[in-house]
mmCIF file of N, CA and C and ligand atoms in Angstrom:
data_model
loop_
_atom_site.group_PDB
_atom_site.id
_atom_site.type_symbol
_atom_site.label_atom_id
_atom_site.label_comp_id
_atom_site.label_asym_id
_atom_site.label_seq_id
_atom_site.Cartn_x
_atom_site.Cartn_y
_atom_site.Cartn_z
ATOM 1 N N UNK A 1 0.856 -1.299 -0.055
ATOM 2 C CA UNK A 1 0.025 -0.054 -0.035
ATOM 3 C C UNK A 1 0.685 1.302 0.009
ATOM 4 N N UNK A 2 0.712 2.205 -0.792
ATOM 5 C CA UNK A 2 1.394 3.512 -0.930
ATOM 6 C C UNK A 2 0.870 4.423 0.118
ATOM 7 N N UNK A 3 1.741 5.245 0.736
ATOM 8 C CA UNK A 3 1.422 6.018 1.765
ATOM 9 C C UNK A 3 1.766 7.421 1.650
ATOM 10 N N UNK A 4 2.723 7.678 0.851
ATOM 11 C CA UNK A 4 3.081 8.967 0.475
ATOM 12 C C UNK A 4 3.510 9.107 -0.932
ATOM 13 N N UNK A 5 2.463 9.899 -1.674
ATOM 14 C CA UNK A 5 2.404 9.947 -2.974
ATOM 15 C C UNK A 5 2.572 11.396 -3.646
ATOM 16 N N UNK A 6 3.435 11.612 -4.535
ATOM 17 C CA UNK A 6 3.630 12.883 -5.177
ATOM 18 C C UNK A 6 3.060 12.879 -6.536
ATOM 19 N N UNK A 7 2.222 14.007 -6.829
ATOM 20 C CA UNK A 7 1.823 14.228 -8.245
ATOM 21 C C UNK A 7 2.395 15.405 -8.783
ATOM 22 N N UNK A 8 3.357 15.363 -9.574
ATOM 23 C CA UNK A 8 3.988 16.609 -10.040
ATOM 24 C C UNK A 8 3.154 17.089 -11.428
ATOM 25 N N UNK A 9 2.886 18.379 -11.314
ATOM 26 C CA UNK A 9 1.902 18.952 -12.552
ATOM 27 C C UNK A 9 2.702 20.072 -13.201
ATOM 28 N N UNK A 10 2.447 20.259 -14.402
ATOM 29 C CA UNK A 10 3.007 21.250 -15.010
ATOM 30 C C UNK A 10 1.868 22.436 -15.376
ATOM 31 N N UNK A 11 2.302 23.504 -14.578
ATOM 32 C CA UNK A 11 1.081 24.445 -14.586
ATOM 33 C C UNK A 11 1.115 25.128 -15.868
ATOM 34 N N UNK A 12 2.040 25.091 -16.780
ATOM 35 C CA UNK A 12 1.897 25.691 -18.232
ATOM 36 C C UNK A 12 0.782 24.925 -19.040
ATOM 37 N N UNK A 13 0.526 23.769 -18.401
ATOM 38 C CA UNK A 13 -0.785 22.894 -19.208
ATOM 39 C C UNK A 13 -1.614 22.407 -18.004
ATOM 40 N N UNK A 14 -2.190 23.287 -17.407
ATOM 41 C CA UNK A 14 -2.938 22.855 -16.084
ATOM 42 C C UNK A 14 -4.024 21.907 -16.396
ATOM 43 N N UNK A 15 -4.763 22.066 -17.564
ATOM 44 C CA UNK A 15 -5.776 21.338 -18.086
ATOM 45 C C UNK A 15 -5.414 19.654 -18.313
ATOM 46 N N UNK A 16 -4.027 19.536 -18.431
ATOM 47 C CA UNK A 16 -3.366 18.102 -18.694
ATOM 48 C C UNK A 16 -3.084 17.558 -17.302
ATOM 49 N N UNK A 17 -3.297 18.283 -16.195
ATOM 50 C CA UNK A 17 -2.936 17.822 -14.822
ATOM 51 C C UNK A 17 -3.934 16.659 -14.531
ATOM 52 N N UNK A 18 -5.202 16.932 -15.083
ATOM 53 C CA UNK A 18 -6.338 16.173 -14.639
ATOM 54 C C UNK A 18 -6.183 14.428 -14.760
ATOM 55 N N UNK A 19 -5.554 14.326 -15.842
ATOM 56 C CA UNK A 19 -5.321 12.910 -16.110
ATOM 57 C C UNK A 19 -4.413 12.245 -15.022
ATOM 58 N N UNK A 20 -3.461 12.895 -14.498
ATOM 59 C CA UNK A 20 -2.517 12.359 -13.535
ATOM 60 C C UNK A 20 -3.422 12.348 -12.122
ATOM 61 N N UNK A 21 -4.008 13.511 -11.831
ATOM 62 C CA UNK A 21 -4.915 13.591 -10.745
ATOM 63 C C UNK A 21 -5.971 12.524 -10.499
ATOM 64 N N UNK A 22 -6.534 12.243 -11.761
ATOM 65 C CA UNK A 22 -7.709 11.197 -11.676
ATOM 66 C C UNK A 22 -7.181 9.922 -11.076
ATOM 67 N N UNK A 23 -5.907 9.544 -11.110
ATOM 68 C CA UNK A 23 -5.354 8.315 -10.501
ATOM 69 C C UNK A 23 -5.325 8.465 -8.838
ATOM 70 N N UNK A 24 -5.436 9.746 -8.525
ATOM 71 C CA UNK A 24 -5.284 10.055 -7.030
ATOM 72 C C UNK A 24 -6.501 9.366 -6.401
ATOM 73 N N UNK A 25 -7.645 9.344 -7.053
ATOM 74 C CA UNK A 25 -8.846 8.971 -6.444
ATOM 75 C C UNK A 25 -8.780 7.356 -6.079
ATOM 76 N N UNK A 26 -7.884 6.696 -6.789
ATOM 77 C CA UNK A 26 -7.752 5.295 -6.443
ATOM 78 C C UNK A 26 -6.926 5.149 -5.181
ATOM 79 N N UNK A 27 -6.539 6.160 -4.596
ATOM 80 C CA UNK A 27 -5.568 6.078 -3.365
ATOM 81 C C UNK A 27 -6.214 6.968 -2.236
ATOM 82 N N UNK A 28 -7.470 6.996 -2.341
ATOM 83 C CA UNK A 28 -8.205 7.948 -1.347
ATOM 84 C C UNK A 28 -8.313 7.680 0.015
ATOM 85 N N UNK A 29 -7.747 6.876 0.569
ATOM 86 C CA UNK A 29 -7.626 6.530 1.908
ATOM 87 C C UNK A 29 -7.078 7.672 2.864
ATOM 88 N N UNK A 30 -7.556 7.774 4.111
ATOM 89 C CA UNK A 30 -6.938 9.018 4.873
ATOM 90 C C UNK A 30 -5.739 8.932 5.179
ATOM 91 N N UNK A 31 -5.147 7.711 5.301
ATOM 92 C CA UNK A 31 -3.691 7.464 5.684
ATOM 93 C C UNK A 31 -2.705 7.824 4.595
ATOM 94 N N UNK A 32 -3.135 8.088 3.470
ATOM 95 C CA UNK A 32 -2.310 8.463 2.404
ATOM 96 C C UNK A 32 -2.126 9.974 2.418
ATOM 97 N N UNK A 33 -0.798 10.311 2.165
ATOM 98 C CA UNK A 33 -0.440 11.737 1.990
ATOM 99 C C UNK A 33 -0.075 11.854 0.648
ATOM 100 N N UNK A 34 -0.865 12.971 0.052
ATOM 101 C CA UNK A 34 -0.520 13.110 -1.422
ATOM 102 C C UNK A 34 -0.228 14.574 -1.746
ATOM 103 N N UNK A 35 0.833 14.903 -2.361
ATOM 104 C CA UNK A 35 1.370 16.104 -2.642
ATOM 105 C C UNK A 35 1.317 16.530 -4.033
ATOM 106 N N UNK A 36 0.528 17.596 -4.382
ATOM 107 C CA UNK A 36 0.684 17.972 -5.803
ATOM 108 C C UNK A 36 1.828 19.007 -5.955
ATOM 109 N N UNK A 37 2.759 18.786 -6.630
ATOM 110 C CA UNK A 37 3.994 19.557 -6.757
ATOM 111 C C UNK A 37 4.055 20.383 -8.165
ATOM 112 N N UNK A 38 4.267 21.503 -8.247
ATOM 113 C CA UNK A 38 4.871 22.305 -9.327
ATOM 114 C C UNK A 38 6.117 22.694 -9.061
ATOM 115 N N UNK A 39 6.943 22.602 -10.285
ATOM 116 C CA UNK A 39 8.268 23.108 -10.158
ATOM 117 C C UNK A 39 8.437 24.310 -11.193
ATOM 118 N N UNK A 40 8.782 25.527 -10.641
ATOM 119 C CA UNK A 40 8.949 26.826 -11.476
ATOM 120 C C UNK A 40 10.397 26.659 -11.870
ATOM 121 N N UNK A 41 10.572 27.000 -13.214
ATOM 122 C CA UNK A 41 11.804 27.006 -13.464
ATOM 123 C C UNK A 41 12.659 28.358 -13.154
ATOM 124 N N UNK A 42 13.770 28.500 -12.716
ATOM 125 C CA UNK A 42 14.221 29.792 -12.245
ATOM 126 C C UNK A 42 14.449 30.730 -13.434
ATOM 127 N N UNK A 43 14.195 31.977 -12.931
ATOM 128 C CA UNK A 43 14.484 32.916 -14.101
ATOM 129 C C UNK A 43 16.036 33.366 -13.893
ATOM 130 N N UNK A 44 16.611 33.378 -15.037
ATOM 131 C CA UNK A 44 17.888 33.622 -15.173
ATOM 132 C C UNK A 44 18.225 34.942 -14.487
ATOM 133 N N UNK A 45 19.471 35.036 -13.630
ATOM 134 C CA UNK A 45 19.866 36.272 -12.896
ATOM 135 C C UNK A 45 19.738 37.457 -13.949
ATOM 136 N N UNK A 46 20.359 37.386 -15.132
ATOM 137 C CA UNK A 46 20.417 38.577 -15.980
ATOM 138 C C UNK A 46 19.014 39.068 -16.371
ATOM 139 N N UNK A 47 17.933 38.207 -16.339
ATOM 140 C CA UNK A 47 16.519 38.475 -16.546
ATOM 141 C C UNK A 47 15.908 39.206 -15.205
ATOM 142 N N UNK A 48 16.084 38.237 -14.081
ATOM 143 C CA UNK A 48 15.517 38.660 -12.901
ATOM 144 C C UNK A 48 16.097 39.995 -12.361
ATOM 145 N N UNK A 49 17.357 40.404 -12.769
ATOM 146 C CA UNK A 49 17.636 41.569 -12.280
ATOM 147 C C UNK A 49 17.074 42.784 -13.164
ATOM 148 N N UNK A 50 16.466 42.636 -14.144
ATOM 149 C CA UNK A 50 15.650 43.622 -14.872
ATOM 150 C C UNK A 50 14.221 43.629 -14.497
ATOM 151 N N UNK A 51 13.637 42.746 -13.744
ATOM 152 C CA UNK A 51 12.430 42.525 -13.316
ATOM 153 C C UNK A 51 12.148 43.094 -12.060
ATOM 154 N N UNK A 52 10.995 43.698 -11.538
ATOM 155 C CA UNK A 52 10.637 44.042 -10.147
ATOM 156 C C UNK A 52 10.506 42.757 -9.337
ATOM 157 N N UNK A 53 10.984 42.896 -8.220
ATOM 158 C CA UNK A 53 10.846 41.669 -7.178
ATOM 159 C C UNK A 53 9.507 41.261 -7.074
ATOM 160 N N UNK A 54 8.697 42.297 -6.990
ATOM 161 C CA UNK A 54 7.185 42.044 -6.784
ATOM 162 C C UNK A 54 6.618 41.124 -7.754
ATOM 163 N N UNK A 55 7.145 41.279 -9.067
ATOM 164 C CA UNK A 55 6.529 40.337 -10.176
ATOM 165 C C UNK A 55 6.953 38.862 -9.954
ATOM 166 N N UNK A 56 8.028 38.614 -9.502
ATOM 167 C CA UNK A 56 8.583 37.299 -9.167
ATOM 168 C C UNK A 56 7.790 36.774 -8.050
ATOM 169 N N UNK A 57 7.632 37.560 -7.072
ATOM 170 C CA UNK A 57 6.972 37.072 -5.837
ATOM 171 C C UNK A 57 5.497 36.811 -6.097
ATOM 172 N N UNK A 58 4.843 37.596 -6.933
ATOM 173 C CA UNK A 58 3.357 37.382 -7.435
ATOM 174 C C UNK A 58 3.331 36.294 -8.231
ATOM 175 N N UNK A 59 4.279 36.061 -9.251
ATOM 176 C CA UNK A 59 4.129 34.797 -10.038
ATOM 177 C C UNK A 59 4.137 33.585 -9.176
ATOM 178 N N UNK A 60 5.090 33.485 -8.165
ATOM 179 C CA UNK A 60 5.126 32.382 -7.471
ATOM 180 C C UNK A 60 3.905 32.065 -6.523
ATOM 181 N N UNK A 61 3.436 33.404 -6.081
ATOM 182 C CA UNK A 61 1.953 33.181 -5.175
ATOM 183 C C UNK A 61 0.856 32.835 -6.250
ATOM 184 N N UNK A 62 0.962 33.362 -7.489
ATOM 185 C CA UNK A 62 -0.136 32.695 -8.310
ATOM 186 C C UNK A 62 -0.108 31.249 -8.567
ATOM 187 N N UNK A 63 1.157 30.782 -8.635
ATOM 188 C CA UNK A 63 1.487 29.334 -9.015
ATOM 189 C C UNK A 63 0.923 28.508 -7.710
ATOM 190 N N UNK A 64 1.368 28.941 -6.710
ATOM 191 C CA UNK A 64 0.840 28.279 -5.387
ATOM 192 C C UNK A 64 -0.662 28.269 -5.261
ATOM 193 N N UNK A 65 -1.052 29.221 -5.559
ATOM 194 C CA UNK A 65 -2.654 29.372 -5.380
ATOM 195 C C UNK A 65 -3.475 28.442 -6.507
ATOM 196 N N UNK A 66 -2.728 28.305 -7.605
ATOM 197 C CA UNK A 66 -3.289 27.336 -8.543
ATOM 198 C C UNK A 66 -3.152 25.779 -7.957
ATOM 199 N N UNK A 67 -1.992 25.548 -7.552
ATOM 200 C CA UNK A 67 -1.760 24.246 -6.976
ATOM 201 C C UNK A 67 -2.738 24.026 -5.904
ATOM 202 N N UNK A 68 -2.787 25.018 -5.066
ATOM 203 C CA UNK A 68 -3.699 24.861 -3.718
ATOM 204 C C UNK A 68 -5.203 24.407 -4.267
ATOM 205 N N UNK A 69 -5.657 25.065 -5.354
ATOM 206 C CA UNK A 69 -6.894 24.840 -5.817
ATOM 207 C C UNK A 69 -6.891 23.569 -6.340
ATOM 208 N N UNK A 70 -5.967 23.060 -7.028
ATOM 209 C CA UNK A 70 -6.018 21.570 -7.428
ATOM 210 C C UNK A 70 -6.050 20.595 -6.258
ATOM 211 N N UNK A 71 -5.177 20.852 -5.147
ATOM 212 C CA UNK A 71 -5.139 20.206 -4.096
ATOM 213 C C UNK A 71 -6.586 20.142 -3.311
ATOM 214 N N UNK A 72 -7.126 21.307 -3.094
ATOM 215 C CA UNK A 72 -8.416 21.297 -2.405
ATOM 216 C C UNK A 72 -9.545 20.630 -3.124
ATOM 217 N N UNK A 73 -9.369 20.513 -4.499
ATOM 218 C CA UNK A 73 -10.463 19.959 -5.353
ATOM 219 C C UNK A 73 -10.144 18.328 -5.338
ATOM 220 N N UNK A 74 -8.883 17.993 -4.971
ATOM 221 C CA UNK A 74 -8.567 16.513 -5.016
ATOM 222 C C UNK A 74 -8.770 15.919 -3.743
ATOM 223 N N UNK A 75 -8.846 16.649 -2.651
ATOM 224 C CA UNK A 75 -9.344 15.901 -1.291
ATOM 225 C C UNK A 75 -8.777 16.543 -0.161
ATOM 226 N N UNK A 76 -9.149 16.150 1.006
ATOM 227 C CA UNK A 76 -8.570 16.670 2.204
ATOM 228 C C UNK A 76 -7.268 16.292 2.613
ATOM 229 N N UNK A 77 -6.992 15.133 2.307
ATOM 230 C CA UNK A 77 -5.491 14.522 2.371
ATOM 231 C C UNK A 77 -4.420 15.108 1.427
ATOM 232 N N UNK A 78 -4.881 15.889 0.510
ATOM 233 C CA UNK A 78 -3.932 16.313 -0.551
ATOM 234 C C UNK A 78 -3.188 17.703 -0.220
ATOM 235 N N UNK A 79 -1.986 17.851 -0.317
ATOM 236 C CA UNK A 79 -1.352 19.161 -0.130
ATOM 237 C C UNK A 79 -0.783 19.684 -1.357
ATOM 238 N N UNK A 80 -0.655 21.136 -1.179
ATOM 239 C CA UNK A 80 0.030 21.594 -2.437
ATOM 240 C C UNK A 80 1.613 22.179 -2.088
ATOM 241 N N UNK A 81 2.471 22.064 -3.213
ATOM 242 C CA UNK A 81 3.843 22.508 -2.808
ATOM 243 C C UNK A 81 4.286 23.240 -4.251
ATOM 244 N N UNK A 82 5.040 24.156 -4.096
ATOM 245 C CA UNK A 82 5.700 24.788 -5.248
ATOM 246 C C UNK A 82 7.136 25.057 -4.977
ATOM 247 N N UNK A 83 7.912 24.635 -5.970
ATOM 248 C CA UNK A 83 9.359 24.664 -5.676
ATOM 249 C C UNK A 83 9.941 25.352 -6.867
ATOM 250 N N UNK A 84 11.287 25.930 -6.607
ATOM 251 C CA UNK A 84 11.856 26.643 -7.859
ATOM 252 C C UNK A 84 13.093 25.930 -8.182
ATOM 253 N N UNK A 85 13.190 25.466 -9.407
ATOM 254 C CA UNK A 85 14.444 24.743 -9.778
ATOM 255 C C UNK A 85 14.215 23.986 -10.973
ATOM 256 N N UNK A 86 15.036 22.949 -11.493
ATOM 257 C CA UNK A 86 15.016 22.374 -12.617
ATOM 258 C C UNK A 86 13.860 21.174 -12.291
ATOM 259 N N UNK A 87 12.849 21.114 -13.195
ATOM 260 C CA UNK A 87 11.721 20.222 -12.805
ATOM 261 C C UNK A 87 12.034 18.885 -12.466
ATOM 262 N N UNK A 88 12.781 17.975 -13.306
ATOM 263 C CA UNK A 88 13.052 16.666 -13.005
ATOM 264 C C UNK A 88 13.832 16.581 -11.671
ATOM 265 N N UNK A 89 14.994 17.410 -11.538
ATOM 266 C CA UNK A 89 15.774 17.161 -10.496
ATOM 267 C C UNK A 89 15.114 17.658 -9.104
ATOM 268 N N UNK A 90 14.189 18.458 -9.225
ATOM 269 C CA UNK A 90 13.522 19.046 -8.091
ATOM 270 C C UNK A 90 12.541 17.982 -7.573
ATOM 271 N N UNK A 91 11.662 17.367 -8.657
ATOM 272 C CA UNK A 91 10.856 16.268 -8.254
ATOM 273 C C UNK A 91 11.489 15.139 -7.605
ATOM 274 N N UNK A 92 12.510 14.666 -8.268
ATOM 275 C CA UNK A 92 13.358 13.530 -7.616
ATOM 276 C C UNK A 92 13.934 13.788 -6.217
ATOM 277 N N UNK A 93 14.304 15.103 -6.027
ATOM 278 C CA UNK A 93 14.906 15.482 -4.700
ATOM 279 C C UNK A 93 13.808 15.515 -3.596
ATOM 280 N N UNK A 94 12.658 16.161 -4.035
ATOM 281 C CA UNK A 94 11.601 16.245 -3.250
ATOM 282 C C UNK A 94 11.082 14.742 -2.702
ATOM 283 N N UNK A 95 10.936 14.221 -3.644
ATOM 284 C CA UNK A 95 10.238 12.636 -3.613
ATOM 285 C C UNK A 95 11.311 11.953 -2.449
ATOM 286 N N UNK A 96 12.556 12.231 -2.684
ATOM 287 C CA UNK A 96 13.499 11.298 -1.658
ATOM 288 C C UNK A 96 13.455 12.019 -0.297
ATOM 289 N N UNK A 97 13.436 13.257 -0.286
ATOM 290 C CA UNK A 97 13.342 13.925 1.067
ATOM 291 C C UNK A 97 12.044 13.618 1.892
ATOM 292 N N UNK A 98 10.992 13.307 1.118
ATOM 293 C CA UNK A 98 9.776 13.079 1.835
ATOM 294 C C UNK A 98 9.361 11.623 1.994
ATOM 295 N N UNK A 99 10.484 10.784 1.561
ATOM 296 C CA UNK A 99 10.234 9.284 1.611
ATOM 297 C C UNK A 99 8.969 8.986 0.746
ATOM 298 N N UNK A 100 8.906 9.608 -0.248
ATOM 299 C CA UNK A 100 7.869 9.192 -1.330
ATOM 300 C C UNK A 100 7.769 7.756 -1.691
ATOM 301 N N UNK A 101 6.754 6.995 -1.770
ATOM 302 C CA UNK A 101 6.756 5.588 -2.213
ATOM 303 C C UNK A 101 6.043 5.573 -3.674
ATOM 304 N N UNK A 102 5.363 6.729 -4.063
ATOM 305 C CA UNK A 102 4.762 6.486 -5.492
ATOM 306 C C UNK A 102 5.004 8.139 -6.007
ATOM 307 N N UNK A 103 5.291 8.054 -7.315
ATOM 308 C CA UNK A 103 5.255 9.340 -8.006
ATOM 309 C C UNK A 103 4.197 9.166 -9.177
ATOM 310 N N UNK A 104 3.114 9.916 -9.458
ATOM 311 C CA UNK A 104 2.137 9.776 -10.376
ATOM 312 C C UNK A 104 2.448 10.959 -11.367
ATOM 313 N N UNK A 105 3.116 10.643 -12.614
ATOM 314 C CA UNK A 105 3.455 11.659 -13.435
ATOM 315 C C UNK A 105 2.738 11.522 -14.802
ATOM 316 N N UNK A 106 2.478 12.612 -15.542
ATOM 317 C CA UNK A 106 1.968 12.682 -16.817
ATOM 318 C C UNK A 106 3.038 12.235 -17.875
ATOM 319 N N UNK A 107 2.751 11.499 -18.976
ATOM 320 C CA UNK A 107 3.755 10.766 -19.817
ATOM 321 C C UNK A 107 4.378 11.760 -20.670
ATOM 322 N N UNK A 108 3.737 12.760 -21.260
ATOM 323 C CA UNK A 108 4.137 13.851 -21.981
ATOM 324 C C UNK A 108 3.247 14.959 -22.353
ATOM 325 N N UNK A 109 3.359 15.941 -22.916
ATOM 326 C CA UNK A 109 2.326 16.944 -23.309
ATOM 327 C C UNK A 109 1.685 16.311 -24.427
ATOM 328 N N UNK A 110 0.251 16.518 -24.429
ATOM 329 C CA UNK A 110 -0.637 15.911 -25.485
ATOM 330 C C UNK A 110 -0.124 16.537 -26.787
ATOM 331 N N UNK A 111 -0.314 15.739 -27.800
ATOM 332 C CA UNK A 111 0.145 16.329 -29.085
ATOM 333 C C UNK A 111 1.418 15.761 -29.617
ATOM 334 N N UNK A 112 2.442 15.482 -28.618
ATOM 335 C CA UNK A 112 3.590 15.023 -28.982
ATOM 336 C C UNK A 112 3.555 13.378 -29.082
ATOM 337 N N UNK A 113 2.882 12.964 -29.934
ATOM 338 C CA UNK A 113 2.523 11.553 -29.908
ATOM 339 C C UNK A 113 3.703 10.610 -30.316
ATOM 340 N N UNK A 114 4.683 11.269 -30.906
ATOM 341 C CA UNK A 114 5.909 10.284 -31.224
ATOM 342 C C UNK A 114 6.611 10.010 -30.086
ATOM 343 N N UNK A 115 6.644 10.846 -29.095
ATOM 344 C CA UNK A 115 7.400 10.679 -27.934
ATOM 345 C C UNK A 115 6.807 9.630 -26.811
ATOM 346 N N UNK A 116 7.666 8.754 -26.630
ATOM 347 C CA UNK A 116 7.100 7.664 -25.709
ATOM 348 C C UNK A 116 6.898 8.403 -24.293
ATOM 349 N N UNK A 117 7.817 9.175 -23.914
ATOM 350 C CA UNK A 117 7.989 9.884 -22.705
ATOM 351 C C UNK A 117 8.600 11.105 -22.785
ATOM 352 N N UNK A 118 7.883 12.339 -22.320
ATOM 353 C CA UNK A 118 8.426 13.530 -22.220
ATOM 354 C C UNK A 118 9.778 13.536 -21.350
ATOM 355 N N UNK A 119 10.498 14.743 -21.516
ATOM 356 C CA UNK A 119 11.985 14.935 -21.035
ATOM 357 C C UNK A 119 11.655 14.865 -19.446
ATOM 358 N N UNK A 120 10.857 15.439 -18.754
ATOM 359 C CA UNK A 120 10.759 15.361 -17.443
ATOM 360 C C UNK A 120 10.378 14.034 -16.858
ATOM 361 N N UNK A 121 9.201 13.535 -17.561
ATOM 362 C CA UNK A 121 8.764 12.089 -17.189
ATOM 363 C C UNK A 121 9.862 11.024 -17.397
ATOM 364 N N UNK A 122 10.651 11.233 -18.515
ATOM 365 C CA UNK A 122 11.699 10.156 -18.628
ATOM 366 C C UNK A 122 12.758 10.284 -17.554
ATOM 367 N N UNK A 123 13.127 11.516 -17.164
ATOM 368 C CA UNK A 123 14.327 11.510 -16.283
ATOM 369 C C UNK A 123 13.611 10.984 -14.982
ATOM 370 N N UNK A 124 12.315 11.353 -14.633
ATOM 371 C CA UNK A 124 11.923 10.933 -13.241
ATOM 372 C C UNK A 124 11.740 9.346 -13.177
ATOM 373 N N UNK A 125 11.191 8.714 -14.355
ATOM 374 C CA UNK A 125 11.140 7.263 -14.466
ATOM 375 C C UNK A 125 12.474 6.613 -14.378
ATOM 376 N N UNK A 126 13.484 7.267 -14.921
ATOM 377 C CA UNK A 126 14.758 6.719 -15.023
ATOM 378 C C UNK A 126 15.443 6.696 -13.659
ATOM 379 N N UNK A 127 15.319 7.895 -13.001
ATOM 380 C CA UNK A 127 16.085 7.937 -11.801
ATOM 381 C C UNK A 127 15.335 7.958 -10.236
ATOM 382 N N UNK A 128 14.118 7.837 -10.553
ATOM 383 C CA UNK A 128 13.320 7.560 -9.231
ATOM 384 C C UNK A 128 13.695 6.380 -8.351
ATOM 385 N N UNK A 129 13.877 6.559 -7.005
ATOM 386 C CA UNK A 129 14.157 5.485 -6.251
ATOM 387 C C UNK A 129 12.883 4.635 -5.723
ATOM 388 N N UNK A 130 11.637 5.221 -6.140
ATOM 389 C CA UNK A 130 10.353 4.759 -5.813
ATOM 390 C C UNK A 130 9.660 4.341 -7.071
ATOM 391 N N UNK A 131 8.509 3.827 -6.812
ATOM 392 C CA UNK A 131 7.817 3.448 -7.921
ATOM 393 C C UNK A 131 7.086 4.767 -8.657
ATOM 394 N N UNK A 132 6.947 4.596 -10.064
ATOM 395 C CA UNK A 132 6.419 5.607 -10.820
ATOM 396 C C UNK A 132 5.329 5.122 -11.656
ATOM 397 N N UNK A 133 4.173 5.840 -11.493
ATOM 398 C CA UNK A 133 3.043 5.638 -12.302
ATOM 399 C C UNK A 133 2.848 6.564 -13.334
ATOM 400 N N UNK A 134 3.048 6.085 -14.659
ATOM 401 C CA UNK A 134 2.846 7.031 -15.751
ATOM 402 C C UNK A 134 1.456 7.224 -16.298
ATOM 403 N N UNK A 135 1.022 8.336 -16.161
ATOM 404 C CA UNK A 135 -0.352 8.474 -16.632
ATOM 405 C C UNK A 135 -0.591 8.844 -18.122
ATOM 406 N N UNK A 136 -1.346 8.138 -18.926
ATOM 407 C CA UNK A 136 -1.589 8.421 -20.278
ATOM 408 C C UNK A 136 -2.925 8.780 -20.588
HETATM 409 P P1 ADP B 201 7.068 17.076 -22.475
HETATM 410 O O1 ADP B 201 8.568 17.014 -22.666
HETATM 411 O O2 ADP B 201 6.352 16.573 -23.598
HETATM 412 O O3 ADP B 201 6.685 18.504 -22.321
HETATM 413 P P2 ADP B 201 7.237 16.533 -19.673
HETATM 414 O O4 ADP B 201 8.052 15.330 -19.416
HETATM 415 O O5 ADP B 201 7.847 17.679 -19.564
HETATM 416 O O6 ADP B 201 6.644 16.248 -21.303
HETATM 417 O O7 ADP B 201 6.105 16.534 -19.005
HETATM 418 C C1 ADP B 201 5.587 15.190 -18.498
HETATM 419 C C2 ADP B 201 5.046 15.218 -17.149
HETATM 420 O O8 ADP B 201 6.203 15.692 -16.199
HETATM 421 C C3 ADP B 201 3.820 16.382 -16.746
HETATM 422 O O9 ADP B 201 2.382 16.001 -17.022
HETATM 423 C C4 ADP B 201 4.070 16.617 -15.254
HETATM 424 O O10 ADP B 201 3.397 15.376 -14.605
HETATM 425 C C5 ADP B 201 5.542 16.530 -15.187
HETATM 426 N N1 ADP B 201 6.063 17.910 -15.198
HETATM 427 C C6 ADP B 201 6.703 18.560 -16.393
HETATM 428 N N2 ADP B 201 7.074 19.819 -15.999
HETATM 429 C C7 ADP B 201 6.595 19.795 -14.712
HETATM 430 C C8 ADP B 201 6.938 20.986 -13.725
HETATM 431 N N3 ADP B 201 7.515 22.087 -14.058
HETATM 432 N N4 ADP B 201 6.693 20.749 -12.436
HETATM 433 C C9 ADP B 201 6.089 19.625 -12.040
HETATM 434 N N5 ADP B 201 5.822 18.558 -12.914
HETATM 435 C C10 ADP B 201 6.296 18.578 -14.076
#
C-alpha cells in the first residue's frame, strides 16, 4: 500500500494535470499523504535583475494558489507545494526527502504522440528510487 504519493503537475498545461490527478482517487484513504507539486523554472539572474522583485513574488504566489486549488479539489489529504528549480531534479529530490513511495506523472504533453515519454517524465522514471505511475 502506498502511503506517500507525489503528483507533479506542469502549470503551463493545467488542463492536462487532470489525467494524473484522476489516479489519486484510487488512493483515497485518509492515511495516504498526497502532494501536488509544481516546479517553477528559475528566471536567469540577468533577466531577474531587470524585473521588479514584486513580479517574481506575485508569480510564485499565483502558482501556489493554482496548485492549492488543485489540491483542495482533489481531497482533504492532498497538499500543495511549489518549488523553484529544474523540474526533473526538483521532483526527484523532493520525493527522496519526503520518503515518497509513489510518483504519479504525466507521460508527455498531449500532441507529441511520437514521444514515448517527455523529458521530465523520462528523467523521473529513470532516476526515481520509488515506483512511478505514468499517466496516459
Ligand atoms: P514534454 O517533454 O512532452 O513537455 P514532460 O516530461 O515535461 O513532457 O511532462 C510530462 C509530465 O511531467 C507532466 O504531465 C507533469 O506530470 C511533469 N512535469 C513537467 N514539467 C513539470 C513541472 N515544471 N513541475 C512539475 N511537474 C512537471
